[in-house]
Every structure is written in C-alpha cells, then in structure tokens.
Amino acid sequence: MYVSELHILNFRIFESLKLSLNPGLNVLVGENNSGKTALIDAVRLTLDTNSAEWTRIVESDFQNSSDTFSIKLKFDGITPDQARTFVEHLTHEERAKGVRHSVLYVTLTARRTEVIKRGRRLIRTELRSGINGDGPAIEREIRDYLSSTYLKPLRDAEAELSSGRGSRLAQILSSSKYFKRDGVHFETLLKGLIEASSEAKSNQGLKDNRSDIDRYVKELTFNTDKFDLSIQMLGSQEFDTLNSLERERAFQDILQRLSLVLDESKPMQGLGYSNILFMATELILLEQEKSDFPLLLIEEPEAHLHPQLQMKLLKFIRDTYSDNNSATFQAILTTHSPNLASKAPLESMILVSNGVAFPLTKSETLLDPEDYVFLEKFLDVTKSNLFFAKSVLIVEGDGENILLPTISNLLGRPLEDYGVSVVNVGNTAYTRYAKIFLRRAVLNGSTSKMPIRVACLRDIDLWPEAADSAVNYDVGFKTLKSRNKHFWLPRSGSDGVTFGTAAVDKKKSLQSFEVLHEEEKLTLDDLQNTQVFVSDEWTFEYCLIRSGLAEDIYDLVKGEDDPAFAGLPADPELRAIKIYGLIESSSLKTDVAYRLSQKLIEDYSDADGKDRLLDKMPAYIKAAIAYVTEPFSTPPVVEATATAAGSGGE
C-alpha cells in the first residue's frame, strides 16, 4: 500500500496540484521556497505522524484570500487484509475494461470560520474518504494506522535519543516487535528490574535519606497531616501481582530512563552521527511496520552530514526504496544537496518550482530510456546543481564554463544573483541534459512548462577556408581530409566540386533537438523554456577573438618568437585564425581561459568597462546571458536565428 497521488487546492504556495508519486523513492528537489516542505506538510497534516512533532493548521496554510483548502491522498496497492480494515472507505475504480480494483481516498478539508477566539479565527477541519471527499469520516483508528514516520530538518537527534518523558527512543522501543506484551523479552526485562529495584530499596543509604526527608516534611507540615514517605521503585510489587495496566506503566517507566549512544567509550558524539543513529532507530521501527503502511517522510537528510555520509545514507535509501515494482516502503524526502541529487535515481526525482511539481519519470519527460542510463552515470555533483537553479546555462567546454561567469559579472548580470547554474556537459550530450526540462504533455497541449529557463550555448564548428594550411600556410592549421569535409564552410575542392556545410543549415540542425515527437524532430518553437544559442562563427573562443578581444587574447597566447599584435595579418579573419590556432595548439587551453578571465577583470572593471565589454561581446553570448538573467538596458542586436532563440527572455 502506498500513496499514488497527491491533490492539493489552495494550500500555501499550491493553488492547484495533482502529483503522481512512486511506490518507492520520491526525492523532492528545487530552490528554496519552491514548495518542497509544503508537500511534506500536506501529507503530515492529512495523515498525522508518529513523531512527537506537534502539527496544526494555521492561517498561513491558506493560499492568499482563500477560506478553504483541501488535500487529497489516493492510496493504491491495497492488500486484502488492508481492504478489510478500510472496507467502508474504499472506492472501486475500473483500471481496465471489466477489471476493477480498490483504492482509498483520504481528503482533508479546512475552512476558516468567522469565529474569533484569543485573537485567532477558528479553523474547522474534516477528514473524509471518497473520491470527492464526501464519504464517511475517517476514524481515529484508521488515521493512526495511516500515520507516517517524519524526520524533520535540523532535528535535535541527541535529545530524541536521550532519556526522559516523551523520548522518541522510548516510543520506538515500546512499539518494537521484540517487546510483545505477552512475550518473553517483556516479562524478563520487567522481572529483572523489579528484582534489582527491590534489592536497591533495602540499601541503607536510601533508607537514611528517606528518614531525613521525612523529618523535614514533618517540620514543614501540620501535626494533623499524616504522611507515609516512601521512595517508589519497581520493586514495590512482584511481577505476578501487577495487572496489565500496571505492567505497561512500569515498562514505560523503564524505557523513559534509557538513552542510546554509538560508543560507550565515547559518550560525546557529533550531531552528524547522532542523526545517523536516530534515523537508524526510526528505520528499524518502519521495517517492523512494513505489512501495514510504512511511509517515511524526511526533510533535508543531509543536515549535519558530511558528503561521504550523505552518499552512504542515500545508497541505503536507494537500495531500500528505489525498486518501484517491488517496494515495500515508500519514502518522500526533500533535499538541497547536489551530493544526494547526483546519486538518486533520476526517475525518483520530482523537481518543484514556483508551486508546481514536475516528476522526472519516463512518462513525463522527453528523455529516452538510454538518456536515463547516461544521466545516472554522468550526472555528477557539479552538474546536479541544475536541479536547484532558477535558470541553467548548458555549455560544452571549459572555456565557456570558466569565462561566462566572469563576463556576466562584468556586464552587470552576476549569475549567482539570478540563481543561474552553469553546467559543462561536453560537446555531445547537451540534448540529454536539456531534455530534463522538457515536458511531454506540453507538446500535446496540456500541463504547464517548467518555469526554469535553460540556455544551451553551442559552437557552430564550421571552419573557414583560410584555416586550411594548404590554402594559407601562414595562418592555416587545419588539414582537409575526406572525413572532415562536413566541418568546412562551403568551398570548392581542387577538383572543382563544392563541399562543406552552410552556416544556416548547421544552425537549424543544432537548434533542432534529437527528439522525435509524432515522427518529427522538435524545432525551436517546441523547446518550451529551453533555447539554443549557436555561435555565428566556428567556436566560442574564435567568436571572442573576432568580436573585439583579439589583442587581449593574443597577449596571453603568443610565444617568444611570435610578432607583436601589430605584426599580425591586417585582415580580421586571417588574424583571428592565427590567434585561434595558437590556442588550439596549446596544451594549456584551460589555463588560457583562466588567465583571460583575470585579464578581463583587470581591464573591464572600471566605470565604463561594462559598456566597452558589451560592445565586444558576440551577439549570441549576450542573448544567452540576457535569457537566463534579464535583458540588457539596450537589447543586443542579433541576427534572426539568434533573436528567435533568445526571444523568451526579452
């Protein structure tokens, strides 16, 4: 049995939401204030939890001016035993023609009344079954059966595992299968402690202290007050003389005196290991309830855990919960950790943004099955930042990865101020990463686009004829071969036959995703909030040289025997090829990008640096930066194809 669907109306950030959940693991990711905690709390308020955490509905739970909200949970996978428990609450639905199955709907409805008490409007709640929430009221016993295990963020695990009234450790041990009230462990524990307490009660030190206290009590009370002072211990009665209520009270008294530590020789342990210990005890209890309804809600399990422990925790959760076909546990967790996100199965993830939840299952995204395999292998900690971004800039090289944050900052668009993640995916996989943000249902006219803007920066990778070393040996460094003819701009060979690829055709190809929808490739218009920005010439670095940074870059790459900048060819194309050839032939290509980043900071951080650099930036780079941040005060003039790519950000 598991929660298969969550429906929300007017609860906090969610105006209207229908979310399908996996039977096993569900990982909620997204930026702060996107709605992740609200989803967890929606389940908590509807089902209650078996933690000591107190929950109640408050004014801020209602969205805007609405006086009513509702949360509906649909339970599927109900066993025959569970069906008998919920028999009067079940709804029978047709799964396939002639095939019916039983599901359980539980709807929490909250209404603000006009009654004011102690300065607050009273809130009336109802918990009912039925697909429309108009079935029989859910009894307390049913709600207790459906209660979940909740681990809050930044919990005080040490306090939870310490002795005392209300101790979570006491609650867990009390519910343990090893302490059945008619079992041998229960009886042995009580008998042993009763005997030990009886012996302790005869200790002369205790007797003397009791006498001293009794003497002071008599001094402080009236003669007519009759007290018979005693120190209460378990040994006051024999086990066999205790009734079931007294035995239970004695058992709880014992449990509330227990605490749990990892290592007796090291009684002081850090918050991280205290949290691990606390989670371990909760998971044990959950495992014992797997024949009932074992639902685990965890907020930010990475709290107080260093990255390696985060990985260990996620591996355990993944191994336990990720098989959705045979999962006996269901878990819903939230995280802000790229470490955890990089190790979670992609299909288990639900990206939450601006009050909308987007499951990343195969039926919802435009990812192909082989894309899931690829991404789970290569979606590392660095790339997993994309799940927590407001916008994403996908690049295909170290140069862009290093230089774009610097350029954006100097142009007055610091990427960190706009919540932009730069993701370097190499030059072959950009479509796989971009398709994470493309929704299948949008192409069919339903549901909403992901509000996260994704800009893919691509090199056109077409070589000018002057780059051919056989044509222009002074600057050329490329060699024409039969297998690379498609990399050249259109030109005639020695045999007079024209070959190569037209720039307009290459751009159109790069701006069409390798995704078939209704037997046609997606085009620029189908890409929702994902846009492709293609360089006008060759590569990112070549465009920087051509657009005005030639001298800045040449100063970084020229060798001792190379001429001064003034000695380079006067023709802009030949000069750019010469400089770019020095970069391409260098074994320190990444180092050049780092040094150029520093040089740009030194040369363009003054009062007019922004305008000077803006004038020297290639149009497609300006368009991409504007798309993931906001338009520049004077929108960049870009050619038609780039304008189409950047239109969503203007």
XYZ file of C-alpha atoms in Angstrom:
650
model
C 0.000 0.000 0.000
C 1.350 3.409 -0.935
C 0.314 6.982 -1.717
C -0.050 7.060 -5.506
C -1.444 10.576 -5.956
C -1.488 13.853 -4.070
C -4.098 16.504 -4.937
C -3.896 19.985 -3.416
C -6.184 23.014 -3.709
C -5.265 26.406 -2.192
C -2.726 25.117 0.323
C 0.170 27.520 0.866
C 2.068 28.046 -2.404
C -0.065 25.495 -4.282
C -3.182 26.817 -5.976
C -3.950 23.547 -7.733
C -1.728 20.489 -7.913
C -2.038 16.878 -8.968
C 1.124 14.891 -8.344
C 1.773 11.215 -9.052
C 4.159 9.517 -6.628
C 6.384 6.466 -6.971
C 5.621 3.432 -4.796
C 9.236 3.516 -3.567
C 11.532 6.533 -3.504
C 10.453 10.127 -4.193
C 13.118 12.867 -3.978
C 11.859 16.458 -3.982
C 14.444 18.902 -5.352
C 14.309 22.587 -6.188
C 15.304 26.001 -4.951
C 14.243 27.470 -1.604
C 10.598 28.471 -1.236
C 9.537 26.368 -4.218
C 7.070 24.215 -2.251
C 9.039 21.136 -1.166
C 8.269 21.476 2.554
C 4.634 22.313 1.757
C 4.294 18.935 0.002
C 5.710 17.110 3.017
C 3.448 19.084 5.367
C 0.409 18.343 3.205
C 0.960 14.634 3.833
C 1.731 15.211 7.524
C -1.418 17.232 8.157
C -3.599 14.680 6.393
C -2.154 11.510 7.880
C -0.539 12.642 11.129
C 2.851 11.254 12.098
C 4.103 9.019 14.866
C 6.743 11.553 15.883
C 6.415 13.864 18.858
C 6.320 16.830 16.475
C 3.097 18.763 17.008
C 1.211 19.880 13.913
C -1.818 22.081 13.462
C -3.413 24.112 10.707
C -2.750 27.847 10.889
C -3.852 30.925 8.922
C -0.738 30.910 6.744
C -1.657 27.456 5.400
C -4.447 29.037 3.324
C -3.395 30.411 -0.023
C -3.908 34.146 -0.387
C -7.517 35.117 0.379
C -8.980 31.625 0.109
C -11.019 30.490 3.119
C -10.818 26.810 2.199
C -8.113 24.369 1.247
C -8.176 20.655 0.581
C -5.555 17.923 0.438
C -6.495 14.571 -1.077
C -4.343 11.455 -0.961
C -5.002 8.409 -3.097
C -3.758 5.048 -1.812
C -3.115 2.182 -4.190
C -1.680 -1.327 -3.873
C -4.115 -2.234 -1.085
C -3.787 -5.814 0.162
C -6.804 -7.990 1.060
C -6.048 -7.573 4.788
C -5.871 -3.803 4.400
C -9.085 -3.820 2.357
C -10.878 -5.416 5.310
C -9.565 -2.622 7.556
C -10.820 0.130 5.224
C -13.865 -1.686 3.853
C -16.388 1.138 4.353
C -13.978 3.754 2.984
C -12.856 2.077 -0.253
C -13.590 3.343 -3.748
C -13.793 0.767 -6.545
C -12.318 2.016 -9.812
C -12.088 0.457 -13.255
C -8.410 0.012 -14.136
C -9.088 -1.665 -17.470
C -12.278 -2.647 -19.207
C -14.063 -5.054 -16.915
C -11.249 -5.011 -14.336
C -11.938 -3.174 -11.094
C -9.661 -2.581 -8.148
C -9.990 -0.941 -4.768
C -8.343 2.338 -3.813
C -8.599 4.555 -0.767
C -9.072 8.325 -0.934
C -8.464 10.426 2.166
C -9.353 14.123 1.915
C -8.544 16.780 4.482
C -10.690 19.896 4.130
C -10.014 23.005 6.207
C -12.289 26.057 6.410
C -11.750 29.379 8.124
C -14.774 30.325 10.216
C -15.960 33.757 11.344
C -15.483 32.794 14.988
C -12.606 34.624 16.686
C -11.045 33.094 19.788
C -7.984 34.518 21.538
C -7.309 36.752 18.554
C -7.441 33.919 16.013
C -10.082 32.767 13.567
C -11.126 29.243 14.348
C -10.441 26.688 11.623
C -12.818 23.772 11.078
C -11.409 20.577 9.584
C -12.893 17.407 8.160
C -11.191 14.173 7.195
C -13.289 12.009 4.910
C -12.958 9.200 2.409
C -14.409 9.036 -1.102
C -13.114 10.346 -4.409
C -14.827 13.704 -3.822
C -14.138 13.836 -0.096
C -17.807 13.315 0.739
C -17.598 9.772 2.089
C -17.633 8.596 5.711
C -15.469 10.419 8.246
C -12.069 8.800 8.865
C -11.973 7.304 12.362
C -9.079 7.844 14.751
C -8.084 4.177 14.447
C -7.769 4.475 10.655
C -5.754 7.680 10.965
C -3.404 6.008 13.439
C -2.977 3.103 11.011
C -2.066 5.534 8.220
C 0.298 7.673 10.308
C 3.728 8.210 8.783
C 7.240 8.478 10.168
C 8.533 12.045 9.919
C 12.138 13.149 10.319
C 12.294 16.923 10.452
C 15.268 19.017 9.269
C 17.939 20.072 11.762
C 16.359 17.788 14.332
C 17.849 17.537 17.819
C 18.678 13.855 17.442
C 20.613 13.789 20.709
C 17.551 14.909 22.657
C 15.333 12.426 20.796
C 17.604 9.553 21.828
C 18.060 10.712 25.422
C 16.063 9.514 28.396
C 13.003 11.386 29.623
C 9.259 11.662 29.268
C 8.236 11.823 25.612
C 11.545 10.284 24.492
C 11.349 9.125 20.877
C 13.634 6.224 21.765
C 11.071 5.103 24.354
C 8.300 5.285 21.740
C 10.321 3.254 19.254
C 11.279 0.559 21.756
C 7.715 0.406 23.049
C 6.489 -0.386 19.524
C 9.248 -2.914 18.849
C 8.254 -6.403 17.755
C 10.716 -7.741 20.323
C 8.645 -6.383 23.210
C 5.304 -8.049 22.626
C 3.387 -7.701 25.873
C 2.872 -11.442 26.186
C 6.417 -12.233 25.081
C 9.423 -13.487 26.988
C 11.544 -10.331 26.497
C 8.880 -8.109 28.040
C 8.475 -10.356 31.083
C 12.220 -10.930 31.546
C 13.000 -7.208 31.432
C 10.346 -6.302 33.992
C 11.162 -9.178 36.348
C 14.887 -8.437 36.253
C 14.446 -4.742 37.008
C 11.829 -5.410 39.714
C 14.266 -7.723 41.483
C 17.127 -5.237 41.117
C 14.930 -2.404 42.389
C 13.810 -4.474 45.358
C 17.417 -5.039 46.376
C 18.240 -1.362 45.877
C 15.295 -0.345 48.037
C 16.857 -2.073 51.046
C 20.048 -0.033 50.660
C 20.830 1.688 53.974
C 21.842 4.926 52.261
C 18.407 5.209 50.658
C 16.735 4.405 53.966
C 18.723 7.103 55.804
C 17.922 9.695 53.133
C 14.231 8.794 53.306
C 14.319 9.302 57.088
C 15.979 12.731 56.764
C 13.459 13.871 54.175
C 10.603 12.536 56.304
C 11.897 14.552 59.285
C 11.892 17.807 57.293
C 8.444 17.098 55.848
C 7.056 16.742 59.373
C 8.684 20.041 60.371
C 7.036 21.800 57.429
C 3.524 20.317 57.718
C 0.754 20.228 60.322
C 0.545 17.611 63.027
C -2.783 16.501 61.639
C -1.202 15.737 58.258
C -0.354 12.072 58.076
C 2.274 11.093 55.505
C 3.975 7.773 54.951
C 7.024 8.768 52.896
C 8.471 6.126 50.573
C 10.889 6.048 47.642
C 8.971 4.472 44.792
C 10.744 1.798 42.770
C 9.719 -1.050 40.504
C 10.329 -3.500 43.309
C 7.320 -2.369 45.307
C 5.283 -5.282 43.899
C 6.056 -8.674 42.423
C 5.618 -9.068 38.665
C 2.830 -11.628 39.029
C 0.768 -9.263 41.197
C 0.769 -6.470 38.581
C -2.218 -6.136 36.257
C -1.712 -5.346 32.541
C -2.059 -1.582 33.076
C 0.496 -1.583 35.896
C 2.897 -3.681 33.844
C 2.600 -1.282 30.925
C 3.188 1.704 33.213
C 6.260 0.025 34.703
C 7.548 -0.850 31.217
C 7.153 2.739 30.008
C 8.887 3.955 33.161
C 11.879 1.760 32.299
C 12.008 2.867 28.656
C 11.917 6.548 29.586
C 15.114 6.065 31.552
C 17.042 4.699 28.579
C 19.271 6.610 26.178
C 21.208 5.491 23.108
C 24.839 6.241 22.206
C 27.017 4.937 19.385
C 30.021 4.111 21.528
C 30.033 3.826 25.321
C 33.725 4.719 25.395
C 32.884 7.997 23.604
C 29.724 9.318 25.243
C 30.053 12.643 23.398
C 29.165 12.292 19.710
C 28.703 14.899 16.982
C 25.392 15.996 15.507
C 26.030 14.061 12.297
C 26.404 10.667 13.921
C 23.568 11.447 16.336
C 21.359 11.986 13.284
C 22.516 8.721 11.709
C 21.744 6.894 14.955
C 18.320 8.492 15.183
C 17.464 7.618 11.569
C 18.608 4.031 12.136
C 16.193 3.593 15.045
C 13.320 5.093 13.048
C 14.043 2.846 10.063
C 14.028 -0.226 12.293
C 10.558 0.666 13.521
C 9.432 1.355 9.961
C 10.705 -2.038 8.825
C 8.634 -3.704 11.524
C 5.534 -1.977 10.137
C 6.073 -2.975 6.500
C 2.976 -5.161 6.474
C 0.913 -2.078 7.391
C 1.657 1.308 5.828
C 5.378 2.149 6.129
C 5.681 5.731 4.836
C 8.836 7.705 5.599
C 8.960 11.499 5.286
C 12.435 13.043 5.567
C 13.304 16.710 5.263
C 16.888 17.524 4.357
C 18.540 14.254 5.437
C 21.895 15.874 4.627
C 21.653 18.056 7.768
C 24.880 17.748 9.792
C 26.253 15.039 7.461
C 29.482 15.454 5.516
C 29.339 14.478 1.799
C 30.604 10.913 2.270
C 27.978 10.184 4.928
C 25.345 11.752 2.682
C 26.351 9.294 -0.054
C 26.181 6.376 2.381
C 22.725 7.418 3.552
C 21.411 7.868 0.020
C 22.825 4.494 -1.050
C 20.901 2.827 1.762
C 17.684 4.665 0.932
C 18.158 3.976 -2.782
C 18.758 0.254 -2.206
C 15.753 0.052 0.110
C 13.222 2.167 -1.759
C 14.208 2.561 -5.403
C 12.647 -0.607 -6.847
C 9.206 0.806 -7.545
C 7.902 -2.524 -8.794
C 8.506 -4.400 -5.547
C 8.988 -1.647 -2.977
C 7.662 -2.483 0.488
C 8.475 1.004 1.770
C 7.586 4.400 0.407
C 9.789 7.406 1.109
C 9.329 11.079 0.300
C 12.350 13.227 1.043
C 13.428 16.785 0.330
C 16.990 17.869 -0.270
C 19.140 20.862 -1.159
C 22.201 18.668 -1.560
C 23.725 18.163 -5.039
C 25.520 15.183 -3.477
C 22.231 13.417 -2.786
C 20.656 14.560 -6.044
C 23.562 13.156 -8.051
C 23.073 9.693 -6.548
C 19.287 9.471 -6.556
C 17.650 7.551 -9.431
C 16.552 10.174 -11.949
C 13.053 8.696 -12.182
C 12.644 9.087 -8.419
C 13.147 12.837 -8.596
C 10.413 15.468 -8.551
C 11.541 18.985 -9.427
C 9.472 21.571 -7.539
C 9.409 25.131 -8.866
C 7.087 28.063 -8.122
C 4.371 25.896 -6.646
C 4.347 23.308 -9.424
C 5.796 19.803 -9.168
C 7.397 18.088 -12.158
C 8.100 14.338 -11.828
C 11.082 13.204 -13.898
C 9.619 9.824 -14.798
C 9.785 8.418 -18.337
C 6.124 9.156 -18.959
C 6.549 12.848 -18.087
C 9.818 13.982 -19.707
C 11.145 13.853 -23.264
C 14.129 11.794 -22.137
C 14.629 8.484 -23.904
C 15.355 5.301 -21.911
C 19.032 5.460 -22.910
C 19.133 9.075 -21.676
C 18.235 7.899 -18.168
C 21.057 5.363 -18.248
C 23.513 8.007 -19.473
C 22.458 10.679 -16.972
C 22.549 8.363 -13.962
C 26.118 7.550 -14.931
C 27.361 11.057 -15.695
C 25.101 13.373 -13.664
C 27.716 14.195 -11.030
C 27.659 16.550 -8.043
C 28.667 19.576 -10.124
C 26.029 19.022 -12.804
C 23.333 18.259 -10.198
C 23.303 21.958 -9.329
C 20.854 22.305 -12.219
C 18.080 20.848 -10.018
C 18.290 23.824 -7.647
C 18.656 26.665 -10.152
C 16.290 29.389 -11.306
C 17.934 29.194 -14.739
C 20.507 26.900 -16.319
C 23.302 27.696 -18.776
C 24.426 24.496 -20.526
C 27.862 24.797 -22.131
C 30.094 22.366 -23.989
C 33.602 23.329 -22.919
C 35.897 24.552 -20.154
C 36.334 27.918 -21.857
C 32.637 28.784 -21.560
C 32.450 27.276 -18.075
C 35.304 29.480 -16.851
C 34.648 32.684 -18.766
C 30.868 33.095 -18.818
C 30.508 33.771 -15.055
C 33.233 36.439 -15.331
C 31.742 38.004 -18.458
C 28.243 38.017 -16.943
C 29.533 39.667 -13.788
C 31.364 42.387 -15.725
C 28.231 43.012 -17.805
C 26.208 43.630 -14.641
C 24.466 40.252 -14.697
C 26.196 38.191 -11.956
C 24.907 34.659 -12.460
C 24.770 33.952 -8.724
C 22.434 36.946 -8.272
C 19.972 35.337 -10.687
C 20.279 31.770 -9.385
C 21.895 30.550 -12.608
C 23.857 27.291 -12.711
C 26.469 26.783 -15.426
C 26.628 23.120 -16.428
C 29.530 21.916 -18.571
C 28.392 18.781 -20.404
C 30.915 18.449 -23.238
C 30.040 18.719 -26.907
C 27.924 15.605 -27.396
C 25.437 15.364 -24.527
C 23.774 18.763 -24.280
C 20.430 17.464 -25.559
C 20.321 14.808 -22.834
C 20.659 17.394 -20.072
C 18.342 19.912 -21.724
C 15.588 17.322 -22.166
C 15.332 17.013 -18.370
C 13.401 20.289 -18.550
C 11.134 19.390 -21.489
C 7.670 18.041 -20.642
C 5.988 15.508 -22.881
C 2.479 16.705 -22.031
C 3.219 20.292 -23.112
C 3.615 19.136 -26.710
C 0.148 17.609 -26.500
C -1.361 20.874 -25.299
C -1.747 20.102 -21.603
C 0.010 20.947 -18.314
C 2.480 23.797 -17.839
C 6.041 24.370 -18.956
C 8.814 24.161 -16.437
C 9.445 27.785 -15.411
C 13.204 27.168 -15.350
C 14.925 28.826 -18.304
C 17.585 26.733 -19.980
C 20.078 28.251 -22.433
C 22.237 25.856 -24.449
C 25.380 27.521 -25.826
C 26.618 25.716 -28.937
C 29.600 26.092 -31.255
C 28.684 26.059 -34.936
C 32.015 24.285 -35.579
C 32.387 25.244 -39.243
C 35.892 26.078 -40.461
C 36.634 28.954 -42.869
C 38.606 28.111 -45.996
C 41.513 30.266 -44.798
C 42.035 27.839 -41.896
C 43.244 25.214 -44.394
C 47.018 25.001 -44.090
C 47.250 24.029 -47.762
C 45.413 27.202 -48.818
C 47.018 29.684 -46.456
C 50.154 28.261 -44.906
C 50.848 31.468 -42.968
C 47.845 31.101 -40.639
C 46.085 27.864 -41.572
C 46.396 24.909 -39.197
C 43.610 22.564 -40.354
C 44.154 19.805 -42.890
C 41.442 18.951 -45.404
C 40.525 15.258 -45.288
C 37.691 13.300 -46.797
C 36.251 12.550 -43.375
C 36.128 16.192 -42.254
C 34.604 17.815 -45.331
C 31.329 18.468 -43.492
C 33.209 20.651 -40.956
C 34.140 23.250 -43.588
C 32.084 26.177 -44.737
C 31.012 25.698 -48.395
C 34.039 25.790 -50.712
C 35.324 24.229 -53.917
C 37.851 21.432 -53.892
C 40.806 21.047 -56.229
C 38.527 19.020 -58.499
C 36.079 21.927 -58.701
C 33.401 20.091 -56.693
C 31.734 22.161 -53.958
C 31.599 20.625 -50.479
C 31.024 21.761 -46.885
C 28.029 22.835 -44.791
C 26.123 26.101 -44.981
C 26.015 28.027 -41.698
C 22.250 28.489 -41.860
C 21.724 24.733 -42.282
C 24.086 23.895 -39.414
C 22.345 26.376 -37.122
C 18.970 24.935 -37.956
C 20.304 21.452 -37.228
C 21.761 22.472 -33.857
C 18.543 24.227 -32.914
C 16.515 21.066 -33.566
C 16.671 18.595 -30.717
C 17.275 14.956 -31.409
C 13.823 14.107 -30.051
C 11.081 12.625 -32.161
C 7.540 13.712 -31.374
C 4.827 12.357 -33.608
C 7.581 11.311 -36.052
C 9.027 14.816 -36.359
C 12.097 16.347 -34.740
C 11.463 19.077 -32.224
C 12.178 22.553 -33.517
C 12.994 25.814 -31.786
C 9.292 26.532 -31.288
C 8.785 23.238 -29.419
C 11.524 23.735 -26.862
C 9.319 25.360 -24.201
C 11.648 27.360 -21.902
C 14.754 25.684 -23.308
C 16.540 27.669 -26.023
C 19.632 27.052 -28.146
C 22.144 29.832 -28.851
C 24.581 28.999 -31.658
C 27.812 30.865 -32.382
C 27.885 32.808 -35.629
C 31.373 31.507 -36.387
C 33.488 28.471 -35.552
C 33.735 28.320 -31.711
C 33.224 30.323 -28.521
C 36.887 31.379 -28.334
C 37.071 32.208 -32.047
C 33.999 34.445 -31.725
C 35.589 36.312 -28.813
C 38.650 36.956 -30.964
C 36.582 38.087 -33.955
C 34.288 40.347 -31.946
C 36.918 42.559 -30.334
C 39.072 40.664 -27.832
C 41.778 39.676 -30.325
C 44.554 41.718 -28.733
C 43.578 40.718 -25.170
C 43.729 37.033 -26.076
C 46.846 37.280 -28.260
C 48.827 38.778 -25.379
C 48.071 35.605 -23.393
C 48.980 33.021 -26.046
C 51.822 34.456 -28.110
C 55.214 32.840 -27.792
C 58.654 34.425 -27.629
C 59.112 34.124 -31.398
C 55.656 35.441 -32.305
C 55.364 39.017 -33.613
C 53.705 41.839 -31.731
C 49.967 42.231 -32.310
C 50.627 44.930 -34.904
C 52.640 42.405 -36.889
C 49.683 40.036 -37.352
C 47.717 39.967 -40.636
C 45.582 43.072 -41.112
C 42.642 41.023 -42.390
C 40.376 40.323 -39.346
C 39.622 36.735 -40.393
C 43.260 35.797 -41.032
C 44.315 37.460 -37.792
C 41.624 35.589 -35.846
C 42.637 32.247 -37.390
C 46.265 32.890 -36.446
C 45.402 33.642 -32.814
C 42.907 30.799 -32.540
C 45.487 28.406 -33.977
C 47.813 29.298 -31.085
C 45.031 28.409 -28.620
C 44.197 25.148 -30.384
C 47.819 24.047 -30.489
C 48.416 24.947 -26.846
C 48.429 22.251 -24.183
C 47.274 24.936 -21.740
C 43.911 25.745 -23.335
C 42.089 25.733 -19.984
C 44.849 27.797 -18.414
C 44.398 30.397 -21.155
C 40.715 30.661 -20.209
C 41.615 31.219 -16.542
C 44.173 33.888 -17.446
C 41.760 35.591 -19.823
C 39.194 35.661 -17.026
C 41.659 37.509 -14.799
C 42.644 39.877 -17.611
C 39.031 40.784 -18.292
C 38.538 41.575 -14.606
C 41.627 43.805 -14.642
C 40.744 45.603 -17.881
C 36.953 45.948 -17.682
C 36.106 46.584 -14.023
C 36.245 50.377 -14.313
C 33.302 52.749 -14.733
C 32.882 52.291 -18.487
C 34.120 48.693 -18.551
C 30.623 47.234 -18.845
C 29.796 49.212 -21.988
C 33.198 48.577 -23.559
C 32.936 44.837 -22.955
C 29.322 44.721 -24.089
C 30.369 46.209 -27.424
C 32.977 43.465 -27.829
C 30.710 40.529 -26.960
C 29.386 38.225 -29.699
C 25.629 38.641 -30.143
C 24.763 35.031 -29.271
C 26.628 35.250 -25.937
C 24.803 38.450 -24.993
C 21.478 36.869 -25.967
C 22.146 33.751 -23.872
C 23.166 35.763 -20.792
C 20.124 38.022 -21.151
C 17.853 34.973 -21.469
C 18.909 33.389 -18.172
C 19.156 36.699 -16.273
C 17.325 39.705 -17.712
C 17.623 41.877 -20.819
C 20.383 44.471 -21.028
C 19.215 48.083 -20.970
C 19.922 48.235 -24.688
C 18.861 44.850 -26.098
C 21.645 43.311 -28.180
C 21.136 43.291 -31.905
C 21.314 39.690 -33.024
C 20.675 38.061 -36.329
C 17.345 36.399 -36.973
C 18.180 32.901 -35.747
C 19.751 34.117 -32.524
C 16.838 36.504 -31.952
C 14.426 33.597 -32.217
C 16.491 31.663 -29.724
C 16.554 34.499 -27.228
C 13.002 35.762 -27.645
C 11.762 34.148 -24.439
C 13.995 36.337 -22.322
C 13.196 39.703 -23.839
